[in-house]
PDB file of C-alpha atoms in Angstrom:
ATOM      1  CA  MET N1249      17.388  42.458 -20.969  1.00 86.00           C
ATOM      2  CA  SER N1250      15.337  41.213 -18.028  1.00 89.00           C
ATOM      3  CA  ARG N1251      15.037  41.017 -14.286  1.00 92.00           C
ATOM      4  CA  LEU N1252      17.884  38.916 -12.917  1.00 95.00           C
ATOM      5  CA  VAL N1253      15.683  36.419 -11.100  1.00 94.00           C
ATOM      6  CA  TYR N1254      15.229  32.640 -11.129  1.00 95.00           C
ATOM      7  CA  ARG N1255      12.142  32.744 -13.355  1.00 94.00           C
ATOM      8  CA  LYS N1256      14.162  34.435 -16.096  1.00 94.00           C
ATOM      9  CA  GLY N1257      16.580  31.500 -16.223  1.00 95.00           C
ATOM     10  CA  ILE N1258      19.637  33.279 -14.841  1.00 95.00           C
ATOM     11  CA  ASP N1259      20.861  29.934 -13.460  1.00 95.00           C
ATOM     12  CA  LEU N1260      20.841  28.627 -17.031  1.00 95.00           C
ATOM     13  CA  LEU N1261      22.628  31.745 -18.229  1.00 96.00           C
ATOM     14  CA  SER N1262      25.404  31.253 -15.668  1.00 95.00           C
ATOM     15  CA  GLY N1263      26.062  27.831 -17.177  1.00 95.00           C
ATOM     16  CA  ILE N1264      25.912  29.061 -20.784  1.00 96.00           C
ATOM     17  CA  ILE N1265      28.342  31.982 -20.502  1.00 96.00           C
ATOM     18  CA  PRO N1266      31.587  30.068 -19.717  1.00 96.00           C
ATOM     19  CA  LYS N1267      30.852  27.392 -22.317  1.00 96.00           C
ATOM     20  CA  VAL N1268      30.159  29.830 -25.138  1.00 95.00           C
ATOM     21  CA  CYS N1269      33.088  32.084 -24.207  1.00 95.00           C
ATOM     22  CA  ALA N1270      35.388  29.065 -24.273  1.00 95.00           C
ATOM     23  CA  ALA N1271      34.041  27.888 -27.627  1.00 95.00           C
ATOM     24  CA  ASP N1272      34.257  31.275 -29.377  1.00 94.00           C
ATOM     25  CA  LYS N1273      36.780  33.894 -28.275  1.00 93.00           C
ATOM     26  CA  ARG N1274      34.878  36.670 -30.080  1.00 94.00           C
ATOM     27  CA  VAL N1275      31.715  36.428 -27.973  1.00 94.00           C
ATOM     28  CA  LYS N1276      30.822  39.159 -25.512  1.00 95.00           C
ATOM     29  CA  PHE N1277      27.720  39.149 -23.282  1.00 96.00           C
ATOM     30  CA  LEU N1278      25.820  42.396 -22.597  1.00 94.00           C
ATOM     31  CA  ILE N1279      23.373  41.824 -19.742  1.00 95.00           C
ATOM     32  CA  GLY N1280      20.787  44.484 -18.940  1.00 93.00           C
ATOM     33  CA  GLY N1281      18.699  44.352 -15.788  1.00 93.00           C
ATOM     34  CA  ASP N1282      19.089  43.894 -12.060  1.00 94.00           C
ATOM     35  CA  GLY N1283      17.891  41.544  -9.369  1.00 95.00           C
ATOM     36  CA  PRO N1284      18.917  39.038  -6.703  1.00 95.00           C
ATOM     37  CA  LYS N1285      20.716  36.799  -9.232  1.00 95.00           C
ATOM     38  CA  ARG N1286      23.175  39.526 -10.194  1.00 95.00           C
ATOM     39  CA  LEU N1287      25.585  38.331  -7.509  1.00 95.00           C
ATOM     40  CA  MET N1288      25.711  34.917  -9.203  1.00 95.00           C
ATOM     41  CA  LEU N1289      26.783  36.521 -12.484  1.00 96.00           C
ATOM     42  CA  GLU N1290      29.368  38.712 -10.754  1.00 95.00           C
ATOM     43  CA  GLU N1291      30.881  35.647  -9.048  1.00 95.00           C
ATOM     44  CA  LEU N1292      30.919  33.765 -12.365  1.00 95.00           C
ATOM     45  CA  ARG N1293      32.683  36.664 -14.050  1.00 95.00           C
ATOM     46  CA  GLU N1294      35.313  36.687 -11.304  1.00 95.00           C
ATOM     47  CA  GLN N1295      35.753  32.916 -11.293  1.00 95.00           C
ATOM     48  CA  HIS N1296      36.272  32.626 -15.055  1.00 95.00           C
ATOM     49  CA  ARG N1297      38.055  35.983 -15.436  1.00 94.00           C
ATOM     50  CA  LEU N1298      35.556  37.288 -17.983  1.00 95.00           C
ATOM     51  CA  HIS N1299      35.536  40.930 -16.901  1.00 93.00           C
ATOM     52  CA  GLU N1300      35.954  42.210 -20.453  1.00 93.00           C
ATOM     53  CA  ARG N1301      33.510  39.739 -21.993  1.00 95.00           C
ATOM     54  CA  VAL N1302      30.589  39.870 -19.546  1.00 95.00           C
ATOM     55  CA  VAL N1303      29.193  43.380 -19.067  1.00 95.00           C
ATOM     56  CA  LEU N1304      26.519  43.886 -16.417  1.00 95.00           C
ATOM     57  CA  LEU N1305      24.637  47.065 -17.277  1.00 94.00           C
ATOM     58  CA  GLY N1306      22.281  47.094 -14.299  1.00 93.00           C
ATOM     59  CA  ASN N1307      18.833  48.644 -14.649  1.00 92.00           C
ATOM     60  CA  VAL N1308      18.193  49.991 -18.143  1.00 91.00           C
ATOM     61  CA  GLU N1309      15.569  52.695 -18.621  1.00 90.00           C
ATOM     62  CA  GLN N1310      12.933  51.938 -21.243  1.00 86.00           C
ATOM     63  CA  SER N1311      14.149  54.846 -23.343  1.00 88.00           C
ATOM     64  CA  ARG N1312      17.605  53.237 -23.561  1.00 91.00           C
ATOM     65  CA  VAL N1313      16.538  49.674 -24.408  1.00 92.00           C
ATOM     66  CA  ARG N1314      16.908  50.257 -28.138  1.00 91.00           C
ATOM     67  CA  ASP N1315      20.401  51.732 -27.649  1.00 91.00           C
ATOM     68  CA  VAL N1316      21.480  48.577 -25.830  1.00 92.00           C
ATOM     69  CA  LEU N1317      19.851  46.128 -28.244  1.00 93.00           C
ATOM     70  CA  ILE N1318      21.523  47.532 -31.360  1.00 91.00           C
ATOM     71  CA  GLN N1319      24.925  46.868 -29.816  1.00 92.00           C
ATOM     72  CA  GLY N1320      24.284  43.148 -30.098  1.00 92.00           C
ATOM     73  CA  HIS N1321      24.151  40.546 -32.841  1.00 93.00           C
ATOM     74  CA  ILE N1322      22.015  37.902 -31.057  1.00 95.00           C
ATOM     75  CA  PHE N1323      19.349  38.132 -28.358  1.00 95.00           C
ATOM     76  CA  LEU N1324      19.422  35.299 -25.807  1.00 96.00           C
ATOM     77  CA  ASN N1325      16.274  34.563 -23.801  1.00 95.00           C
ATOM     78  CA  THR N1326      16.571  31.979 -21.025  1.00 95.00           C
ATOM     79  CA  SER N1327      13.139  32.409 -19.401  1.00 95.00           C
ATOM     80  CA  LEU N1328      11.652  29.394 -17.616  1.00 95.00           C
ATOM     81  CA  THR N1329       8.092  30.707 -17.984  1.00 93.00           C
ATOM     82  CA  GLU N1330       6.594  33.283 -20.333  1.00 91.00           C
ATOM     83  CA  ALA N1331       3.117  34.231 -21.486  1.00 88.00           C
ATOM     84  CA  PHE N1332       4.184  36.162 -24.586  1.00 87.00           C
ATOM     85  CA  CYS N1333       7.688  37.651 -24.082  1.00 89.00           C
ATOM     86  CA  MET N1334       7.644  41.191 -25.401  1.00 89.00           C
ATOM     87  CA  ALA N1335      11.436  41.266 -25.053  1.00 91.00           C
ATOM     88  CA  ILE N1336      12.008  39.053 -28.093  1.00 92.00           C
ATOM     89  CA  VAL N1337       9.619  41.182 -30.182  1.00 91.00           C
ATOM     90  CA  GLU N1338      11.658  44.269 -29.281  1.00 91.00           C
ATOM     91  CA  ALA N1339      14.895  42.427 -30.092  1.00 92.00           C
ATOM     92  CA  VAL N1340      13.761  41.230 -33.505  1.00 91.00           C
ATOM     93  CA  SER N1341      12.416  44.705 -34.238  1.00 90.00           C
ATOM     94  CA  CYS N1342      15.972  45.962 -33.719  1.00 91.00           C
ATOM     95  CA  GLY N1343      17.281  43.381 -36.197  1.00 91.00           C
ATOM     96  CA  LEU N1344      18.524  40.664 -33.827  1.00 92.00           C
ATOM     97  CA  PRO N1345      17.981  36.929 -34.372  1.00 92.00           C
ATOM     98  CA  VAL N1346      16.813  35.237 -31.168  1.00 94.00           C
ATOM     99  CA  VAL N1347      17.905  32.114 -29.301  1.00 95.00           C
ATOM    100  CA  SER N1348      15.340  31.143 -26.702  1.00 95.00           C
ATOM    101  CA  THR N1349      13.818  28.509 -24.499  1.00 95.00           C
ATOM    102  CA  ALA N1350      10.616  27.010 -25.925  1.00 93.00           C
ATOM    103  CA  VAL N1351       8.300  27.802 -23.014  1.00 93.00           C
ATOM    104  CA  GLY N1352       4.833  29.331 -22.768  1.00 90.00           C
ATOM    105  CA  GLY N1353       3.687  31.451 -25.689  1.00 88.00           C
ATOM    106  CA  ILE N1354       7.191  32.009 -27.081  1.00 91.00           C
ATOM    107  CA  VAL N1355       6.729  29.237 -29.641  1.00 89.00           C
ATOM    108  CA  GLU N1356       3.823  31.170 -31.187  1.00 87.00           C
ATOM    109  CA  VAL N1357       5.410  34.627 -31.405  1.00 87.00           C
ATOM    110  CA  PHE N1358       7.616  34.230 -34.503  1.00 85.00           C
ATOM    111  CA  PRO N1359       8.292  31.762 -37.342  1.00 80.00           C
ATOM    112  CA  ALA N1360      11.217  29.338 -37.061  1.00 77.00           C
ATOM    113  CA  ASP N1361      13.627  31.394 -39.201  1.00 73.00           C
ATOM    114  CA  PHE N1362      13.410  34.272 -36.712  1.00 80.00           C
ATOM    115  CA  VAL N1363      13.949  32.306 -33.508  1.00 90.00           C
ATOM    116  CA  CYS N1364      16.154  29.346 -32.655  1.00 92.00           C
ATOM    117  CA  LEU N1365      14.200  27.453 -30.005  1.00 94.00           C
ATOM    118  CA  ALA N1366      16.163  25.143 -27.730  1.00 93.00           C
ATOM    119  CA  GLU N1367      15.006  21.525 -27.874  1.00 91.00           C
ATOM    120  CA  GLU N1368      15.126  21.365 -24.090  1.00 93.00           C
ATOM    121  CA  THR N1369      15.258  23.930 -21.300  1.00 94.00           C
ATOM    122  CA  THR N1370      18.869  23.081 -20.455  1.00 95.00           C
ATOM    123  CA  THR N1371      22.243  24.773 -20.550  1.00 95.00           C
ATOM    124  CA  GLU N1372      23.480  22.327 -23.194  1.00 96.00           C
ATOM    125  CA  ALA N1373      20.547  22.892 -25.562  1.00 95.00           C
ATOM    126  CA  LEU N1374      20.755  26.686 -25.319  1.00 96.00           C
ATOM    127  CA  THR N1375      24.541  26.639 -25.779  1.00 96.00           C
ATOM    128  CA  LYS N1376      24.126  24.506 -28.876  1.00 95.00           C
ATOM    129  CA  GLY N1377      21.483  26.868 -30.295  1.00 94.00           C
ATOM    130  CA  LEU N1378      23.648  29.893 -29.564  1.00 95.00           C
ATOM    131  CA  LEU N1379      26.727  28.464 -31.286  1.00 96.00           C
ATOM    132  CA  GLN N1380      24.640  27.374 -34.284  1.00 94.00           C
ATOM    133  CA  THR N1381      23.234  30.898 -34.616  1.00 94.00           C
ATOM    134  CA  ILE N1382      26.746  32.367 -34.463  1.00 95.00           C
ATOM    135  CA  ASP N1383      27.770  30.025 -37.288  1.00 94.00           C
ATOM    136  CA  LYS N1384      24.750  31.141 -39.318  1.00 92.00           C
ATOM    137  CA  ILE N1385      25.677  34.794 -38.840  1.00 93.00           C
ATOM    138  CA  ASP N1386      29.236  34.065 -39.984  1.00 93.00           C
ATOM    139  CA  ALA N1387      27.851  32.308 -43.060  1.00 93.00           C
ATOM    140  CA  GLY N1388      25.361  35.120 -43.781  1.00 90.00           C
ATOM    141  CA  ASP N1389      22.493  32.659 -43.348  1.00 89.00           C
ATOM    142  CA  VAL N1390      20.234  34.852 -41.207  1.00 87.00           C
ATOM    143  CA  PRO N1391      17.665  37.455 -42.299  1.00 86.00           C
ATOM    144  CA  LYS N1392      19.006  40.970 -42.618  1.00 89.00           C
ATOM    145  CA  PRO N1393      18.092  43.486 -39.873  1.00 89.00           C
ATOM    146  CA  GLN N1394      15.771  45.358 -42.239  1.00 89.00           C
ATOM    147  CA  GLU N1395      13.885  42.164 -43.101  1.00 87.00           C
ATOM    148  CA  LEU N1396      13.439  41.310 -39.423  1.00 88.00           C
ATOM    149  CA  HIS N1397      12.250  44.823 -38.608  1.00 88.00           C
ATOM    150  CA  ASP N1398       9.764  44.902 -41.499  1.00 88.00           C
ATOM    151  CA  GLN N1399       8.319  41.525 -40.524  1.00 85.00           C
ATOM    152  CA  VAL N1400       7.733  42.666 -36.945  1.00 87.00           C
ATOM    153  CA  LYS N1401       6.184  45.905 -38.170  1.00 84.00           C
ATOM    154  CA  ASN N1402       3.721  43.929 -40.299  1.00 82.00           C
ATOM    155  CA  MET N1403       2.981  41.250 -37.694  1.00 84.00           C
ATOM    156  CA  TYR N1404       2.590  43.416 -34.604  1.00 82.00           C
ATOM    157  CA  SER N1405       0.927  46.760 -35.213  1.00 77.00           C
ATOM    158  CA  TRP N1406      -1.631  48.378 -32.929  1.00 77.00           C
ATOM    159  CA  ALA N1407      -4.130  48.579 -35.787  1.00 80.00           C
ATOM    160  CA  ASP N1408      -3.892  44.816 -36.358  1.00 80.00           C
ATOM    161  CA  VAL N1409      -4.049  44.003 -32.634  1.00 81.00           C
ATOM    162  CA  THR N1410      -7.140  46.206 -32.294  1.00 84.00           C
ATOM    163  CA  ARG N1411      -8.902  44.474 -35.185  1.00 86.00           C
ATOM    164  CA  ARG N1412      -8.192  41.016 -33.794  1.00 84.00           C
ATOM    165  CA  THR N1413      -9.222  41.988 -30.262  1.00 87.00           C
ATOM    166  CA  GLU N1414     -12.460  43.506 -31.536  1.00 87.00           C
ATOM    167  CA  LYS N1415     -13.176  40.329 -33.513  1.00 88.00           C
ATOM    168  CA  VAL N1416     -12.807  38.158 -30.392  1.00 85.00           C
ATOM    169  CA  TYR N1417     -15.112  40.416 -28.361  1.00 83.00           C
ATOM    170  CA  LYS N1418     -17.756  40.359 -31.095  1.00 81.00           C
ATOM    171  CA  GLU N1419     -17.624  36.584 -31.360  1.00 79.00           C
ATOM    172  CA  CYS N1420     -17.989  36.247 -27.595  1.00 75.00           C
ATOM    173  CA  SER N1421     -20.899  38.672 -27.416  1.00 71.00           C
ATOM    174  CA  THR N1422     -22.884  37.296 -30.355  1.00 72.00           C
ATOM    175  CA  GLY N1423     -22.032  33.620 -30.243  1.00 64.00           C
ATOM    176  CA  SER N1424     -24.856  32.448 -27.941  1.00 73.00           C
ATOM    177  CA  SER N1425     -27.975  33.603 -26.136  1.00 79.00           C
ATOM    178  CA  LEU N1426     -28.168  34.543 -22.465  1.00 81.00           C
ATOM    179  CA  SER N1427     -29.937  31.302 -21.573  1.00 85.00           C
ATOM    180  CA  GLU N1428     -27.253  29.233 -23.292  1.00 84.00           C
ATOM    181  CA  ARG N1429     -24.513  31.066 -21.396  1.00 83.00           C
ATOM    182  CA  LEU N1430     -26.302  30.524 -18.087  1.00 87.00           C
ATOM    183  CA  VAL N1431     -26.520  26.798 -18.833  1.00 88.00           C
ATOM    184  CA  VAL N1432     -22.764  26.726 -19.370  1.00 85.00           C
ATOM    185  CA  GLN N1433     -22.149  28.597 -16.106  1.00 86.00           C
ATOM    186  CA  ARG N1434     -24.536  26.291 -14.211  1.00 88.00           C
ATOM    187  CA  SER N1435     -22.505  23.270 -15.299  1.00 90.00           C
ATOM    188  CA  ARG N1436     -19.498  24.482 -13.313  1.00 87.00           C
ATOM    189  CA  GLY N1437     -20.717  22.644 -10.219  1.00 89.00           C
ATOM    190  CA  PRO N1438     -23.497  22.499  -7.615  1.00 89.00           C
ATOM    191  CA  VAL N1439     -22.189  25.503  -5.682  1.00 92.00           C
ATOM    192  CA  ALA N1440     -19.833  27.280  -8.077  1.00 91.00           C
ATOM    193  CA  GLY N1441     -22.372  26.920 -10.885  1.00 91.00           C
ATOM    194  CA  VAL N1442     -25.093  28.725  -8.938  1.00 92.00           C
ATOM    195  CA  LEU N1443     -22.691  31.492  -7.852  1.00 94.00           C
ATOM    196  CA  ASN N1444     -21.457  31.892 -11.437  1.00 91.00           C
ATOM    197  CA  CYS N1445     -25.029  32.226 -12.690  1.00 92.00           C
ATOM    198  CA  ILE N1446     -25.839  34.879 -10.076  1.00 93.00           C
ATOM    199  CA  CYS N1447     -22.686  36.891 -10.866  1.00 93.00           C
ATOM    200  CA  TYR N1448     -23.267  36.538 -14.589  1.00 89.00           C
ATOM    201  CA  ALA N1449     -26.891  37.678 -14.284  1.00 91.00           C
ATOM    202  CA  ILE N1450     -25.860  40.712 -12.182  1.00 94.00           C
ATOM    203  CA  CYS N1451     -23.170  41.695 -14.721  1.00 91.00           C
ATOM    204  CA  TYR N1452     -25.661  41.297 -17.560  1.00 89.00           C
ATOM    205  CA  LEU N1453     -28.208  43.469 -15.723  1.00 93.00           C
ATOM    206  CA  VAL N1454     -25.610  46.192 -15.038  1.00 94.00           C
ATOM    207  CA  LEU N1455     -24.580  46.145 -18.704  1.00 89.00           C
ATOM    208  CA  ALA N1456     -28.199  46.408 -19.828  1.00 90.00           C
ATOM    209  CA  ILE N1457     -28.865  49.381 -17.527  1.00 94.00           C
ATOM    210  CA  THR N1458     -25.642  51.097 -18.624  1.00 91.00           C
ATOM    211  CA  SER N1459     -26.491  50.548 -22.286  1.00 89.00           C
ATOM    212  CA  PHE N1460     -29.917  52.063 -21.716  1.00 90.00           C
ATOM    213  CA  LEU N1461     -28.541  55.131 -19.910  1.00 90.00           C
ATOM    214  CA  GLN N1462     -25.769  55.658 -22.457  1.00 88.00           C
ATOM    215  CA  PRO N1463     -26.525  53.952 -25.783  1.00 88.00           C
ATOM    216  CA  GLU N1464     -23.624  52.795 -27.907  1.00 81.00           C
ATOM    217  CA  TYR N1465     -24.267  55.345 -30.652  1.00 83.00           C
ATOM    218  CA  THR N1466     -23.656  58.206 -28.183  1.00 85.00           C
ATOM    219  CA  ILE N1467     -20.097  57.072 -27.428  1.00 78.00           C
ATOM    220  CA  GLU N1468     -17.546  59.149 -29.284  1.00 78.00           C
ATOM    221  CA  THR N1469     -15.211  57.066 -31.423  1.00 74.00           C
ATOM    222  CA  VAL N1470     -11.549  57.879 -31.999  1.00 68.00           C
ATOM    223  CA  PRO N1471     -10.935  58.780 -35.661  1.00 65.00           C
ATOM    224  CA  TYR N1472      -7.914  57.547 -37.566  1.00 57.00           C
ATOM    225  CA  ILE N1473      -5.271  60.253 -37.694  1.00 52.00           C
ATOM    226  CA  TYR N1474      -3.991  58.897 -40.997  1.00 48.00           C
ATOM    227  CA  GLU N1475      -6.138  57.612 -43.827  1.00 44.00           C
ATOM    228  CA  GLY N1476      -6.673  53.874 -43.543  1.00 44.00           C
ATOM    229  CA  GLY N1477      -5.176  53.896 -40.043  1.00 45.00           C
ATOM    230  CA  ARG N1478      -1.628  53.794 -41.418  1.00 45.00           C
ATOM    231  CA  ARG N1479       0.982  56.479 -41.858  1.00 44.00           C
ATOM    232  CA  GLU N1480       2.118  56.850 -45.441  1.00 44.00           C
ATOM    233  CA  GLU N1481       5.818  56.386 -46.211  1.00 44.00           C
ATOM    234  CA  GLY N1482       7.646  59.694 -45.969  1.00 45.00           C
ATOM    235  CA  GLN N1483       4.916  61.293 -43.874  1.00 45.00           C
ATOM    236  CA  PRO N1484       6.455  62.668 -40.653  1.00 43.00           C
ATOM    237  CA  ASN N1485       5.508  61.093 -37.345  1.00 42.00           C
ATOM    238  CA  ALA N1486       5.187  62.668 -33.910  1.00 39.00           C
ATOM    239  CA  LEU N1487       8.954  63.025 -33.667  1.00 38.00           C
ATOM    240  CA  GLY N1488       9.226  64.740 -37.030  1.00 42.00           C
ATOM    241  CA  ARG N1489      10.956  61.757 -38.654  1.00 41.00           C
ATOM    242  CA  SER N1490       9.672  59.731 -41.580  1.00 39.00           C
ATOM    243  CA  GLN N1491       9.162  55.968 -41.267  1.00 38.00           C
ATOM    244  CA  SER N1492      12.299  55.189 -43.253  1.00 38.00           C
ATOM    245  CA  GLU N1493      14.383  57.567 -41.125  1.00 40.00           C
ATOM    246  CA  LEU N1494      13.110  55.975 -37.927  1.00 37.00           C
ATOM    247  CA  PHE N1495      13.837  52.516 -39.287  1.00 38.00           C
ATOM    248  CA  GLN N1496      17.428  53.377 -40.119  1.00 41.00           C
ATOM    249  CA  TYR N1497      17.791  54.869 -36.644  1.00 39.00           C
ATOM    250  CA  SER N1498      16.333  51.763 -35.023  1.00 40.00           C
ATOM    251  CA  VAL N1499      18.336  48.928 -36.569  1.00 43.00           C
ATOM    252  CA  LEU N1500      21.762  50.337 -37.401  1.00 41.00           C
ATOM    253  CA  SER N1501      24.288  48.595 -35.160  1.00 41.00           C
ATOM    254  CA  PRO N1502      27.990  49.141 -34.728  1.00 41.00           C
ATOM    255  CA  SER N1503      30.131  46.991 -37.011  1.00 42.00           C
ATOM    256  CA  ASN N1504      32.833  45.047 -35.203  1.00 50.00           C
ATOM    257  CA  ASP N1505      34.312  41.583 -35.125  1.00 56.00           C
ATOM    258  CA  LYS N1506      32.901  40.645 -31.727  1.00 59.00           C
ATOM    259  CA  LYS N1507      29.578  38.851 -31.491  1.00 64.00           C
ATOM    260  CA  SER N1508      27.610  40.573 -28.744  1.00 69.00           C
ATOM    261  CA  ILE N1509      24.764  38.728 -27.061  1.00 75.00           C
TER     262      ILE N1509
END
């Protein structure tokens, strides 16, 4: 599920598909997304006669992402660069173990038992990780979909993200005095340092004037809709479904003998 471009590692994917399909006759690849590298995948499918095992879905609307993810058993991420990679969070939330390149912030998103990180950003390393994950699924040695979903729900909630973001802002705003910050900015260089100090002083002045015209206590805060900021189990959400009903809807996947990636 990504744009079919070089940065997303589609060249790596084109090398992985024939090797994995040859090693395990049950494997089927579902590829969502579009882009200039789609032609490469279409040519590969023709060359290796994998029309029934490589499905190119094209652009997938956001509302249909969940419907596509639950058809799979493993999520493969071949990105060459990533800051965070929301795609693997969505995949694990739908109960899929992940095989991925170890680039950017991906290594910090989940613990090791959730994600199989390739030792190198190569076709061979990703193929090895993919086949090992298939073996683990066959042996029942992967977390159950419900466990994966619950972990994501606890690790990545808007309430938790808000608390952590607020903590960072408070630390930045109360950690040092204005003079100390200007000293740090001045150390950036003979020219850049002076410009940084001027910009910083202007921003500080604008903030001070704004705070005077509209003090913080006059800003209306958003109240929690549910007590403690969390919806109680069984309490209906905006769609009229309880949390448990939504969970069952989110992670149930079709049972079949093919391993879809």
